[in-house]
Amino acid sequence: MSEEKKPLNFIEHIINEDLKAGYDPAKLKFRFPPEPNGYLHIGHAKSICLNFGLGEQYNAPVNLRFDDTNPIKEEQEFVDAIKRDIKWLGFEWAEECYASDYFQQLYEWAVQMIKDGDAYVDSQPSSAIAEQKGTPTRPGTNSPYRSRSVEENLMLFEKMKNGETREGEHVLRAKIDMAHTNMLMRDPVMYRVLHKSHHRTGNKWMIYPMYDWAHGESDYIEAVSHSFCTLEFVMHRELYEWFLEKVYTQGDVKPKQREFARLNLSYTIMSKRKLAELVRQKVVSSWDDPRMPTISGLRRRGYTPASIRRFAETIGVAKRENIIDVSLLEFCAREDLNKTAPRVMAVLDPVKLVITNYPEDQEEWLEAENNPEDDSAGFRKVPFSRELYIEREDFKESANRKFFRLSLGKEVRLKNAYIIKGEDVVKDEAGNILEIHCTYDPNSRSGSGTPESQRKVKGTLHWVSIKHAVEAEVRLYDRLFEVEAPDGDKDQDFMSFLNPNSLEVVRGYLEPSMAEAKEFEQYQFQRLGYFNVDPDSKEGALVFNRTVTLRDSWAKMANS
RNA sequence: UGGCCCAUGGUGUAACUGGCAACACGUCUGAUUUUGGUUCAGAAGAGUCUAGGUUCGAGCCCUAGUGGGCCAACCA
């Protein structure tokens, strides 16, 4: 087994260096810590793949921890959705944890900090606290309550905890340094009073810990060895470590926070707030609208877990701001679907084709290969008859030699069927093509082995027998925004960059085998792209989503 | 008048303790093909933000500058 030495990212370098320095590999432990306040998106998928991938790589446990310290925004519904998405991606967590499970421990530590003179109750309104905070270039000033006695602090904190004070009346602050160059170190708030019911602790707690106080301590409680988060938390690291020192016991695992760049994808947005706005304003149908970059949206769009994991692997992990081109995501989808999706014929913009020399009442069931990339996929039968649909853009009355498709007087192969020759067109008064008439070569049937069937013709078209066709709604998606970085513009609102044509709904005609298609099944509509069955489908009323088109070098030529 | 992080082809990521800048996507050729798909073969495209320094040798180390990002929520 020759180990191809895969290049390591900086996170793996950090872990390997720790290991080399004698860190016990059995103590390695990671975690994925979402706040259950919304749906996961492809950016979270990067983090999930990173953490759980590390777990697999180092044979270490990975906890799923819900960072549920703010009852105002969090709901059980999101907890469930997050768990479903992680499972769907194919990962298993070691333990399901909640920051809210640590409220008691956190509280006890806070009391200890008050006793040690490391925390105090501030009784000013948030506006006053904000003013005293200073600015990045000006030091802050001490709160008048900063030197309260331990007894008074303890008494007030107890009242806060018991719900005997109003929201906003007091907060507990760490006593650090109001002149610190890192603004987060200027006596950060540890607890606020919230008379709100929490989705897990109900009304038990009236005080809720802030992120900085809860996160590092939660990592510590769980004995997480390496705590990876995104770049905007770099400044928090100093505070993370300061809090940790206050509760740390020699010999315990001391979690190490390190930060990586979050994922940005071109032509979409990643901010939960902005995605929520798309849903609220009904720009999209829901959080799992196939145009959304949410994991549930991608799933509904037809992306596979394998393709998303592959994507995460390909983009890598670094500390540099980045915008990944969606074409890479699309590549990953095609790469996976090409190997697995059964091929099928469907016509989405039909024009009637009549084979004038084919007997009126005749029909044949021709053999079609399910997947040329997969020998085990087998064959199926497809009905052929005198009247077919072909794609409107597959015909031109007269064409140049670059056009490999059907035109008058030229020959083309009907996939899995016969070679035909364009003979005539029937138009209405406005000049619109109503029917195309052609003749077929009866000896040219695919796979018949006759010399006629071996003839090389330039083009091959997909088609559907009109009499046998299954109708379905087909949703064709395009990028949600018209610009690469919709939320990268300081002056213009991201909503102004919306692509008005991100969804086109058409009536499609499919080969009859598709009548049996099931929810979430994926197919390649030959020459068109990959499609999957949308859960909106009803008995006899199928709905398909286009996941991604096939690569199309003809379209590129034609458009240039 | 601050602090912290970052800077490599169009995009993203590599280059183990300094040793001829690599891989993927994208782009462009050509071959194969009953999907203008797939597959295969190949090409173009950066000399690593700038200026100094250390060194036999710097994308890697040091200094300064420039550019970008983050930091003043009782959000995470």
XYZ file of C-alpha atoms (C1' of nucleotides) in Angstrom:
636
model
C 0.000 0.000 0.000
C 1.812 3.014 -1.252
C 0.842 6.058 0.747
C 0.413 8.893 -1.650
C 1.420 11.785 0.564
C -1.523 14.067 0.388
C -0.619 17.659 1.066
C -1.709 18.727 4.516
C -3.613 21.852 5.363
C -2.469 24.131 8.158
C -4.903 22.556 10.610
C -3.418 19.132 10.037
C 0.040 20.616 10.435
C -0.968 21.995 13.816
C -2.310 18.647 14.982
C 0.694 16.757 13.662
C 3.045 19.124 15.414
C 1.175 18.639 18.666
C 1.434 14.896 18.171
C 5.114 15.145 17.406
C 5.579 17.155 20.571
C 4.157 14.259 22.539
C 0.425 14.982 22.567
C -1.451 11.784 23.350
C -3.338 10.798 20.166
C -6.013 9.193 22.323
C -6.824 12.649 23.673
C -7.616 14.131 20.300
C -11.216 15.277 20.179
C -13.074 17.708 17.943
C -16.482 19.262 17.790
C -18.935 20.932 15.468
C -20.787 23.661 17.407
C -23.749 25.159 15.529
C -26.187 27.552 17.090
C -29.668 26.118 16.508
C -31.028 29.380 15.152
C -31.388 28.492 11.477
C -30.587 26.032 8.765
C -27.128 24.848 7.889
C -25.600 25.957 4.595
C -22.720 24.897 2.402
C -20.384 27.006 4.545
C -21.310 24.890 7.549
C -20.769 21.833 5.378
C -17.161 22.915 4.998
C -16.804 23.066 8.761
C -18.623 19.769 9.226
C -16.408 18.028 6.693
C -13.341 19.563 8.316
C -14.156 18.500 11.860
C -15.679 15.126 11.129
C -13.036 14.494 8.492
C -10.375 15.125 11.108
C -12.187 12.716 13.372
C -11.996 9.981 10.760
C -8.424 10.794 9.875
C -7.125 10.788 13.439
C -9.580 8.208 14.690
C -10.849 10.707 17.224
C -14.363 11.435 18.507
C -16.255 14.432 17.227
C -19.020 15.929 19.309
C -22.028 17.711 17.963
C -22.584 20.580 20.326
C -25.447 22.981 20.089
C -24.361 26.416 21.169
C -27.732 27.240 22.630
C -27.030 30.168 24.897
C -29.517 32.605 23.402
C -33.124 31.449 23.903
C -34.463 34.342 21.843
C -33.235 32.918 18.556
C -33.074 29.207 19.115
C -35.614 26.498 18.488
C -35.945 22.741 18.612
C -36.939 22.754 14.960
C -33.432 23.895 14.055
C -31.828 21.298 16.285
C -33.678 18.606 14.392
C -32.885 20.063 10.992
C -29.192 20.354 11.830
C -28.986 16.749 13.001
C -30.736 15.582 9.862
C -28.364 17.520 7.626
C -25.224 16.207 9.312
C -26.492 12.643 9.087
C -27.407 13.145 5.481
C -23.861 14.260 4.757
C -22.842 10.896 6.142
C -21.258 11.784 9.476
C -21.805 10.447 12.954
C -21.092 12.403 16.096
C -19.692 10.818 19.214
C -21.912 12.718 21.641
C -24.798 15.076 21.239
C -24.079 17.975 23.569
C -25.685 21.257 24.470
C -24.092 24.313 25.992
C -27.296 24.542 28.008
C -26.345 21.305 29.733
C -23.443 23.206 31.251
C -25.416 26.146 32.630
C -25.036 24.932 36.209
C -21.310 24.356 35.917
C -20.861 27.694 34.174
C -22.800 29.381 36.936
C -20.675 27.827 39.643
C -17.512 28.884 37.890
C -18.875 32.388 37.571
C -19.547 32.525 41.282
C -16.003 31.421 41.890
C -14.756 34.159 39.608
C -16.719 36.734 41.561
C -15.178 35.434 44.763
C -11.747 35.638 43.176
C -12.365 39.228 42.154
C -12.381 38.327 38.473
C -15.970 39.324 37.774
C -18.428 41.961 38.873
C -22.034 42.960 38.413
C -22.478 46.095 36.379
C -25.758 47.929 36.857
C -25.537 50.378 34.002
C -27.675 50.329 30.880
C -26.051 48.778 27.840
C -25.674 52.201 26.249
C -23.474 53.401 29.085
C -21.418 50.236 28.959
C -20.984 50.673 25.234
C -19.814 54.244 25.679
C -17.261 53.286 28.266
C -15.932 50.632 25.973
C -13.895 53.225 24.070
C -12.959 52.666 20.446
C -10.316 50.574 18.773
C -7.983 53.541 19.021
C -9.162 54.987 22.352
C -9.044 53.131 25.636
C -12.257 52.566 27.565
C -13.074 53.756 31.036
C -13.901 51.771 34.126
C -17.457 51.220 35.162
C -18.433 52.915 38.418
C -19.539 49.485 39.592
C -16.232 47.859 38.825
C -15.059 47.831 42.419
C -18.192 46.537 44.071
C -17.580 44.260 46.998
C -17.568 40.530 46.500
C -20.555 40.237 48.818
C -22.625 42.737 46.872
C -21.654 41.096 43.585
C -22.626 37.697 44.914
C -25.925 39.000 46.207
C -26.813 40.773 42.976
C -25.766 37.848 40.795
C -27.985 35.610 42.905
C -30.904 37.965 42.342
C -30.220 37.998 38.618
C -30.218 34.239 38.611
C -33.472 34.050 40.532
C -35.216 36.365 38.152
C -35.560 39.058 40.790
C -34.112 41.734 38.560
C -35.423 43.094 35.303
C -33.854 42.348 31.957
C -31.115 44.837 31.247
C -30.825 45.984 34.813
C -27.610 44.153 35.586
C -25.007 42.089 33.790
C -22.073 40.104 35.034
C -18.778 41.237 33.569
C -15.298 39.803 33.674
C -12.807 42.173 35.246
C -9.937 42.382 32.809
C -8.668 45.662 31.382
C -10.668 48.558 29.989
C -7.603 49.873 28.178
C -6.761 46.606 26.462
C -5.930 46.918 22.747
C -8.246 44.005 22.134
C -11.710 45.418 22.648
C -13.034 42.015 23.607
C -10.837 42.125 26.687
C -12.426 45.340 27.951
C -14.493 43.715 30.685
C -16.654 41.523 28.458
C -20.174 40.650 29.534
C -20.431 37.085 30.818
C -24.119 36.925 31.692
C -27.223 38.811 30.807
C -30.690 38.481 32.296
C -33.301 37.102 29.943
C -36.727 36.235 31.227
C -37.256 33.915 28.310
C -38.081 30.285 28.038
C -35.310 28.177 26.592
C -36.100 25.313 24.223
C -34.369 22.857 26.515
C -34.091 24.377 29.985
C -37.519 25.981 29.947
C -37.802 28.606 32.667
C -35.140 27.186 34.894
C -32.609 29.850 34.039
C -33.100 33.591 33.962
C -29.462 34.338 33.267
C -27.802 33.191 30.076
C -24.070 33.021 29.416
C -22.565 34.914 26.500
C -20.721 33.135 23.704
C -17.223 33.893 24.926
C -17.916 32.676 28.402
C -19.767 29.550 27.300
C -17.816 28.356 24.308
C -14.320 27.752 25.607
C -15.633 26.365 28.866
C -17.888 23.964 26.951
C -14.892 22.794 24.958
C -13.073 22.314 28.242
C -15.910 20.377 29.848
C -16.049 18.047 26.869
C -12.259 17.729 26.783
C -12.135 18.925 23.202
C -8.499 19.093 22.170
C -8.771 21.331 19.122
C -11.551 23.811 18.647
C -11.782 25.075 15.089
C -13.833 28.083 14.118
C -13.880 30.741 11.448
C -11.615 33.739 11.100
C -13.892 36.318 12.665
C -13.181 34.660 15.999
C -9.447 35.242 15.914
C -9.795 38.147 18.310
C -11.840 36.001 20.639
C -8.975 33.605 21.128
C -7.284 35.778 23.703
C -10.456 35.926 25.761
C -11.090 32.221 25.211
C -7.720 31.519 26.746
C -8.188 34.024 29.558
C -11.455 32.409 30.626
C -9.921 28.983 30.324
C -7.103 29.887 32.703
C -9.674 30.842 35.321
C -11.164 27.381 35.513
C -8.376 25.167 34.280
C -7.059 22.339 36.411
C -3.557 21.098 35.773
C -3.533 17.833 33.873
C -6.787 18.375 32.035
C -6.999 18.660 28.279
C -6.601 22.314 27.420
C -8.591 23.035 24.276
C -6.824 24.989 21.589
C -8.807 27.354 19.395
C -7.615 27.873 15.847
C -9.331 29.691 13.009
C -9.829 29.069 9.297
C -11.391 31.075 6.491
C -15.094 30.625 5.976
C -16.382 29.541 2.613
C -17.761 32.032 0.136
C -19.379 30.784 -3.043
C -19.747 32.917 -6.122
C -23.218 34.041 -7.187
C -24.754 33.348 -3.806
C -24.757 34.554 -0.234
C -23.929 32.772 2.979
C -25.265 35.042 5.674
C -28.067 33.436 7.645
C -29.735 36.796 8.075
C -29.764 37.486 4.344
C -30.884 33.989 3.474
C -33.722 34.460 5.918
C -34.651 37.624 4.100
C -34.916 35.732 0.817
C -37.351 33.379 2.491
C -39.303 36.142 4.204
C -39.666 38.176 1.042
C -40.621 35.031 -0.838
C -37.830 35.396 -3.341
C -37.460 31.685 -2.778
C -40.111 29.261 -1.629
C -38.432 28.134 1.574
C -35.147 27.348 3.292
C -34.876 24.233 1.180
C -35.643 25.944 -2.102
C -33.281 24.298 -4.599
C -31.675 27.655 -5.296
C -30.646 28.136 -1.687
C -27.075 27.344 -0.616
C -28.474 25.551 2.399
C -27.685 21.888 2.800
C -31.390 21.118 2.583
C -31.626 23.243 -0.560
C -28.699 21.477 -2.176
C -30.184 18.124 -1.267
C -33.461 19.069 -2.854
C -31.616 20.406 -5.861
C -30.116 16.966 -6.351
C -26.636 17.369 -4.957
C -25.366 14.174 -3.382
C -23.602 13.919 -0.030
C -20.604 12.484 -1.861
C -20.397 15.481 -4.156
C -20.549 17.934 -1.273
C -17.910 16.072 0.688
C -15.722 15.944 -2.355
C -16.231 19.656 -2.836
C -15.214 20.385 0.734
C -12.122 18.291 0.276
C -11.195 20.016 -2.960
C -11.494 23.592 -1.741
C -9.145 22.939 1.154
C -8.772 24.850 4.378
C -6.669 27.953 4.805
C -6.697 31.375 6.403
C -7.121 33.426 3.291
C -10.387 35.112 2.369
C -11.786 33.381 -0.677
C -14.619 33.153 -3.136
C -14.931 29.705 -4.622
C -16.363 29.539 -8.106
C -19.686 27.658 -8.217
C -18.391 25.857 -11.271
C -16.279 23.782 -8.906
C -19.357 22.718 -6.963
C -21.062 21.895 -10.247
C -18.077 19.898 -11.357
C -18.275 17.820 -8.171
C -21.961 17.145 -8.785
C -21.392 16.025 -12.372
C -18.411 13.927 -11.435
C -20.494 11.943 -8.964
C -23.773 11.837 -10.884
C -22.048 10.788 -14.099
C -21.125 7.517 -12.467
C -24.393 6.889 -10.693
C -27.359 8.517 -12.417
C -29.393 6.354 -14.809
C -29.759 7.878 -18.280
C -33.180 8.608 -19.569
C -34.727 10.526 -22.468
C -36.793 13.633 -21.863
C -37.797 16.488 -24.118
C -38.254 19.828 -22.407
C -38.982 22.117 -25.340
C -40.859 19.836 -27.717
C -41.463 20.063 -31.408
C -43.361 17.319 -33.209
C -41.453 15.038 -35.515
C -43.357 12.814 -37.937
C -41.625 9.888 -39.599
C -43.594 9.763 -42.827
C -42.451 6.342 -43.931
C -43.051 4.691 -40.546
C -46.319 2.677 -40.415
C -49.150 4.547 -38.669
C -50.028 1.944 -36.060
C -46.638 0.442 -35.520
C -44.685 0.709 -32.315
C -41.452 -0.888 -31.202
C -39.829 -1.225 -27.812
C -36.172 -0.538 -28.318
C -33.340 -1.386 -26.016
C -31.586 1.442 -24.232
C -28.545 1.367 -22.009
C -29.153 2.679 -18.498
C -25.673 3.948 -17.838
C -22.670 3.570 -20.119
C -20.433 4.352 -17.132
C -21.801 1.447 -15.135
C -21.881 -2.039 -16.630
C -24.148 -3.329 -13.896
C -26.841 -0.753 -14.659
C -28.356 -2.885 -17.407
C -30.873 -2.012 -20.087
C -34.485 -0.929 -20.398
C -37.056 -0.722 -23.184
C -38.128 2.536 -24.755
C -41.166 2.803 -27.074
C -40.727 4.146 -30.576
C -43.510 5.216 -32.920
C -44.329 7.360 -35.937
C -44.795 10.609 -34.022
C -42.144 11.822 -31.652
C -41.075 14.903 -29.786
C -37.609 16.218 -30.235
C -36.000 19.289 -28.766
C -36.904 22.450 -30.663
C -33.311 23.614 -30.701
C -32.233 20.337 -32.279
C -33.696 21.403 -35.614
C -32.829 24.137 -38.040
C -34.212 24.320 -41.563
C -30.803 25.075 -42.921
C -27.621 24.970 -40.998
C -23.922 25.471 -41.350
C -21.535 22.557 -41.088
C -20.949 23.132 -37.404
C -24.544 22.257 -36.624
C -24.542 18.502 -36.053
C -28.284 18.246 -35.551
C -31.325 17.836 -37.721
C -31.905 20.013 -40.760
C -33.600 19.580 -44.084
C -31.852 17.063 -46.266
C -29.478 15.980 -43.542
C -29.218 12.814 -41.556
C -29.082 12.350 -37.846
C -29.409 9.416 -35.467
C -32.257 9.119 -33.018
C -30.643 7.752 -29.875
C -31.230 4.016 -29.464
C -33.358 4.022 -32.646
C -32.979 4.860 -36.318
C -31.178 7.196 -38.622
C -33.579 9.770 -40.020
C -33.417 12.421 -42.693
C -35.124 15.803 -42.550
C -37.572 16.233 -45.411
C -40.036 19.017 -44.766
C -41.492 21.456 -42.268
C -45.074 22.435 -41.580
C -45.555 25.985 -40.333
C -48.399 28.213 -39.264
C -49.091 31.610 -40.872
C -46.709 33.276 -38.455
C -43.933 31.003 -39.627
C -43.705 28.970 -36.448
C -42.728 25.374 -36.973
C -45.583 23.028 -36.135
C -44.194 19.756 -37.388
C -41.047 18.416 -38.895
C -41.374 15.647 -41.423
C -38.647 13.132 -41.930
C -38.033 9.658 -43.284
C -36.176 6.878 -41.552
C -33.912 4.139 -42.735
C -35.609 0.895 -41.568
C -32.321 -0.997 -41.658
C -30.461 1.389 -39.417
C -31.857 0.345 -36.049
C -29.386 0.750 -33.197
C -27.676 -2.428 -32.198
C -29.119 -4.427 -35.112
C -25.648 -4.975 -36.484
C -26.643 -4.202 -40.071
C -24.249 -2.230 -42.243
C -26.835 0.555 -42.322
C -26.857 0.710 -38.544
C -23.083 1.068 -38.488
C -23.127 4.203 -40.577
C -21.595 7.196 -38.934
C -23.776 10.255 -38.727
C -22.678 13.409 -37.033
C -25.487 14.003 -34.622
C -27.504 11.958 -32.190
C -30.742 13.311 -30.806
C -32.827 12.297 -27.837
C -36.563 11.934 -28.386
C -39.781 10.751 -26.807
C -42.706 8.930 -28.424
C -45.666 11.300 -28.138
C -48.177 8.544 -27.630
C -46.199 7.076 -24.731
C -44.811 10.229 -23.158
C -45.195 10.995 -19.479
C -45.753 14.646 -18.771
C -44.031 16.296 -15.866
C -43.274 19.678 -14.449
C -39.607 20.480 -14.770
C -37.975 23.270 -12.803
C -34.918 24.739 -14.406
C -32.706 26.629 -12.016
C -30.092 29.220 -12.645
C -27.894 31.145 -10.235
C -29.797 33.206 -7.701
C -27.712 36.331 -8.256
C -26.299 37.996 -11.318
C -23.018 39.019 -9.773
C -20.200 37.008 -8.259
C -20.283 38.607 -4.840
C -23.812 39.863 -4.154
C -23.068 40.846 -0.592
C -19.650 42.217 -1.362
C -20.918 45.626 -2.362
C -20.827 48.229 0.375
C -23.249 50.608 -1.296
C -25.699 48.371 -3.054
C -28.093 46.008 -1.354
C -27.662 42.341 -2.196
C -31.329 42.142 -3.177
C -30.693 44.394 -6.151
C -28.455 41.747 -7.671
C -31.101 39.031 -7.803
C -31.349 37.102 -11.033
C -34.966 37.479 -12.197
C -34.647 34.266 -14.206
C -33.324 31.991 -11.494
C -36.288 29.685 -11.973
C -37.996 28.627 -15.171
C -40.795 26.099 -15.015
C -41.519 24.047 -18.105
C -43.688 21.151 -19.119
C -41.527 18.200 -20.039
C -42.223 14.942 -21.884
C -40.444 11.906 -20.552
C -40.067 8.335 -21.642
C -42.699 6.153 -19.937
C -40.270 4.364 -17.636
C -40.175 7.608 -15.681
C -43.747 7.182 -14.505
C -42.285 5.082 -11.704
C -39.733 7.653 -10.555
C -39.540 8.190 -6.811
C -38.840 11.228 -4.686
C -35.198 12.315 -4.613
C -34.164 9.828 -7.307
C -31.571 11.193 -9.666
C -31.450 10.837 -13.424
C -29.511 12.124 -16.318
C -31.830 13.473 -18.978
C -29.556 12.709 -21.852
C -27.904 15.689 -23.465
C -29.654 18.014 -21.007
C -28.371 17.538 -17.505
C -28.973 15.876 -14.173
C -32.440 16.017 -12.687
C -34.032 14.670 -9.556
C -37.562 14.107 -8.391
C -38.812 16.914 -6.194
C -40.865 16.079 -3.093
C -43.607 18.307 -4.507
C -44.375 15.392 -6.844
C -47.813 13.830 -6.546
C -49.137 10.582 -7.892
C -49.222 11.041 -11.651
C -47.854 14.595 -11.400
C -44.119 14.358 -11.238
C -41.955 17.375 -10.568
C -38.287 17.414 -11.490
C -35.496 19.766 -10.488
C -32.539 20.369 -12.698
C -29.506 19.869 -10.515
C -26.991 20.986 -13.106
C -26.698 20.927 -16.866
C -24.239 18.729 -18.671
C -21.075 20.430 -19.798
C -22.037 21.963 -23.098
C -19.276 22.896 -25.488
C -21.818 23.497 -28.240
C -23.612 26.159 -26.224
C -20.277 27.828 -25.651
C -19.568 27.907 -29.386
C -23.062 29.019 -30.260
C -22.977 31.846 -27.751
C -19.631 33.181 -28.760
C -2.689 58.543 15.292
C -4.618 51.299 17.840
C -4.478 45.928 17.784
C -4.880 41.248 15.325
C -5.132 38.126 10.764
C -4.009 37.532 5.598
C -1.327 38.255 0.567
C 1.216 32.228 -4.711
C -1.701 31.517 -12.618
C -8.736 33.662 -13.892
C -10.459 30.732 -9.074
C -9.097 27.650 -4.920
C -5.250 25.035 -2.616
C 0.153 22.888 -2.298
C 5.438 23.376 -1.923
C 7.743 18.571 5.037
C 13.284 21.543 9.284
C 15.102 27.625 3.010
C 17.072 23.944 -2.843
C 14.511 24.673 -10.515
C 6.651 26.923 -8.008
C 2.817 21.702 -8.106
C -2.443 19.932 -8.105
C -7.710 20.741 -9.032
C -11.480 23.749 -11.338
C -11.889 26.958 -15.451
C -9.910 28.106 -20.543
C -7.984 26.269 -25.379
C -6.284 22.075 -28.970
C -6.705 17.132 -30.777
C -8.472 11.819 -30.525
C -12.445 8.531 -29.188
C -17.768 8.477 -28.643
C -25.130 6.217 -30.915
C -25.168 11.970 -25.052
C -21.543 18.482 -28.752
C -21.710 14.097 -22.149
C -17.832 10.683 -20.487
C -12.810 9.101 -21.375
C -7.882 9.950 -23.312
C -3.671 12.974 -25.037
C -1.829 17.806 -24.974
C -1.420 23.419 -24.539
C -1.621 28.263 -22.717
C -1.586 30.811 -18.176
C 1.985 32.781 -11.988
C 8.058 33.551 -11.013
C 4.884 33.958 -5.464
C 1.924 42.350 -3.491
C 6.331 46.129 -3.227
C 11.162 47.619 -1.350
C 15.129 46.336 1.479
C 17.814 42.612 4.580
C 19.889 37.582 6.204
C 21.893 33.422 3.081
C 25.911 30.018 -1.582
C 20.570 29.963 -2.292
C 14.151 33.048 -0.098
C 7.305 31.836 -1.989
C 9.100 30.121 2.830
C 13.167 33.745 7.744
C 13.624 39.412 9.320
C 12.156 44.803 8.645
C 9.259 48.498 6.442
C 5.549 49.744 3.108
C 1.080 48.711 0.168
C -3.551 46.204 -0.317
C -7.568 43.313 1.863
C -10.192 41.386 6.213
C -11.617 41.474 11.461
C -12.376 44.214 16.266
C -16.428 49.337 19.779
C -24.037 43.362 20.103
C -26.702 42.420 27.235
C -25.580 37.898 18.978
C -22.945 33.504 17.836
